[in-house]
C-alpha cells in the first residue's frame, strides 16, 4: 500500500511529450499501450506502426494518427441515471479529455482483439482505417452515437 495517496485525476496533469515526435497525445497513447510495465516495448510497437503507416499511406504518420483519433472521438455517450426505481440511459456530451481517452482505449482494444498478425501491423492497419473513417473503432463511435440518439427522450434527466 502506498504511503502517499494519488492526486485526483484533475490535478495529475498530462505526461511529458514523447521523445521522437514531441507529442503529448502520442505519449498518452504509449502509456495506455504499455503492458506489464514494459514501456520500451510499447514505444517500439508504436514507432514501428508509425513506420508502417508512413510506408502504406505516404503521409506524415502523426497527421494520420491525429486524424484517426479525431474520427474515433465520440461527441455523445449514454450514462446511467437512477430516477425513482428505474435506471435510464441518459445521453450526455463527452468532455474532450474523456473522448480522447475513449478513442485511445477503443483503438488499442480493437487492435489487441484481432489475431494473426503482430501488434504493430494490427495497430497500423486500424490507424489507417480510422483515418479513412472506416474500421471497427469508427463503428464503435457510430454505435455510441446511435445509442445516445435512441435515448434522446431521457435527456431531461441530465444533471
XYZ file of C-alpha atoms in Angstrom:
159
model
C 0.000 0.000 0.000
C 1.465 3.395 -0.941
C 2.386 5.838 1.784
C 1.019 8.784 -0.186
C -2.297 8.612 -1.949
C -2.502 9.534 -5.630
C -3.592 13.017 -6.589
C -7.081 13.361 -8.018
C -7.177 12.973 -11.810
C -7.842 16.669 -12.327
C -4.562 17.620 -10.611
C -2.274 14.979 -12.140
C -1.769 16.762 -15.420
C -0.600 15.289 -18.710
C 2.522 13.174 -19.276
C 5.717 14.532 -20.797
C 5.772 14.640 -24.616
C 7.297 11.572 -26.268
C 10.957 11.741 -27.274
C 10.661 11.084 -31.015
C 7.722 13.262 -32.115
C 7.303 15.616 -29.148
C 3.572 14.929 -28.863
C 1.682 14.601 -25.579
C -1.069 12.659 -27.370
C 1.414 10.028 -28.576
C 2.876 9.853 -25.042
C -0.622 9.197 -23.658
C -1.183 6.517 -26.287
C 2.133 4.811 -25.441
C 1.250 4.868 -21.740
C -2.081 3.155 -22.477
C -0.393 0.669 -24.805
C 2.082 -0.158 -22.031
C 1.643 -3.755 -20.878
C 3.139 -5.224 -17.678
C 5.334 -2.160 -17.205
C 7.315 -2.657 -20.419
C 7.223 0.855 -21.791
C 10.145 0.416 -24.178
C 8.272 -2.393 -25.955
C 5.157 -0.190 -26.164
C 7.270 2.603 -27.670
C 8.808 0.268 -30.243
C 5.342 -1.066 -31.210
C 4.055 2.497 -31.644
C 7.027 3.753 -33.642
C 7.092 0.619 -35.830
C 3.389 1.050 -36.551
C 4.097 4.681 -37.496
C 6.747 3.434 -39.951
C 4.174 1.055 -41.467
C 1.605 3.880 -41.699
C 4.135 6.114 -43.470
C 5.054 3.292 -45.865
C 1.423 2.446 -46.738
C -0.050 5.956 -46.958
C 2.935 8.115 -47.897
C 1.757 10.769 -45.418
C 3.145 12.027 -42.133
C 2.174 9.341 -39.577
C 1.494 11.906 -36.819
C -1.087 13.659 -39.007
C -2.700 10.340 -39.926
C -2.774 9.363 -36.232
C -4.355 12.691 -35.196
C -6.945 12.428 -37.988
C -7.733 8.859 -36.898
C -8.285 9.905 -33.281
C -10.494 12.816 -34.385
C -12.607 10.371 -36.395
C -12.949 7.986 -33.437
C -13.622 10.511 -30.650
C -17.269 10.337 -29.502
C -19.229 13.536 -29.014
C -22.104 11.927 -27.061
C -22.397 8.943 -24.761
C -25.075 7.445 -22.543
C -24.657 7.361 -18.786
C -26.958 5.537 -16.393
C -29.126 7.746 -14.189
C -31.327 6.304 -11.478
C -34.674 8.040 -11.093
C -37.200 6.535 -8.724
C -36.912 2.792 -9.144
C -35.821 2.849 -12.783
C -32.433 3.336 -14.388
C -32.415 5.428 -17.552
C -29.654 5.709 -20.126
C -29.251 9.469 -20.371
C -27.337 10.928 -23.352
C -24.638 13.408 -22.361
C -21.887 15.332 -24.092
C -18.412 13.912 -23.558
C -15.618 16.198 -22.309
C -12.602 16.433 -24.641
C -10.184 14.602 -22.334
C -12.610 11.708 -21.806
C -13.455 11.456 -25.504
C -9.758 11.269 -26.368
C -9.223 8.617 -23.704
C -12.166 6.603 -25.026
C -10.789 6.852 -28.578
C -7.358 5.651 -27.421
C -8.872 2.764 -25.453
C -11.067 1.695 -28.375
C -8.163 1.822 -30.830
C -5.927 -0.276 -28.581
C -8.693 -2.724 -27.601
C -9.728 -3.381 -31.188
C -6.111 -3.791 -32.280
C -5.477 -6.280 -29.475
C -8.609 -8.276 -30.271
C -7.523 -9.013 -33.840
C -5.494 -12.169 -34.373
C -2.910 -13.481 -36.797
C -0.534 -10.507 -37.130
C 1.992 -8.725 -34.917
C 0.619 -5.869 -32.817
C 2.465 -3.179 -34.790
C 0.752 -4.264 -38.035
C -2.691 -4.527 -36.409
C -2.302 -1.082 -34.848
C -1.052 0.460 -38.093
C -3.972 -1.002 -40.054
C -6.508 0.231 -37.515
C -4.965 3.742 -37.560
C -5.143 3.817 -41.368
C -8.744 2.564 -41.358
C -9.797 5.111 -38.720
C -8.184 7.962 -40.654
C -10.366 6.968 -43.649
C -13.481 6.798 -41.394
C -13.620 3.019 -41.716
C -12.924 0.125 -39.380
C -14.207 -1.202 -36.095
C -13.243 1.822 -33.964
C -15.308 4.193 -36.115
C -18.180 1.692 -35.979
C -17.944 1.717 -32.188
C -18.218 5.512 -32.220
C -21.229 5.355 -34.521
C -22.894 2.770 -32.252
C -22.314 5.050 -29.251
C -23.901 7.963 -31.096
C -26.855 5.807 -32.204
C -27.437 4.734 -28.608
C -27.399 8.364 -27.471
C -29.783 9.321 -30.282
C -32.157 6.484 -29.393
C -32.296 7.592 -25.751
C -32.787 11.280 -26.539
C -36.190 11.118 -24.841
C -34.433 10.808 -21.469
C -32.251 13.875 -21.998
C -34.308 15.860 -19.494
C -32.869 13.638 -16.707
C -29.440 15.185 -17.286
C -27.944 16.667 -14.166
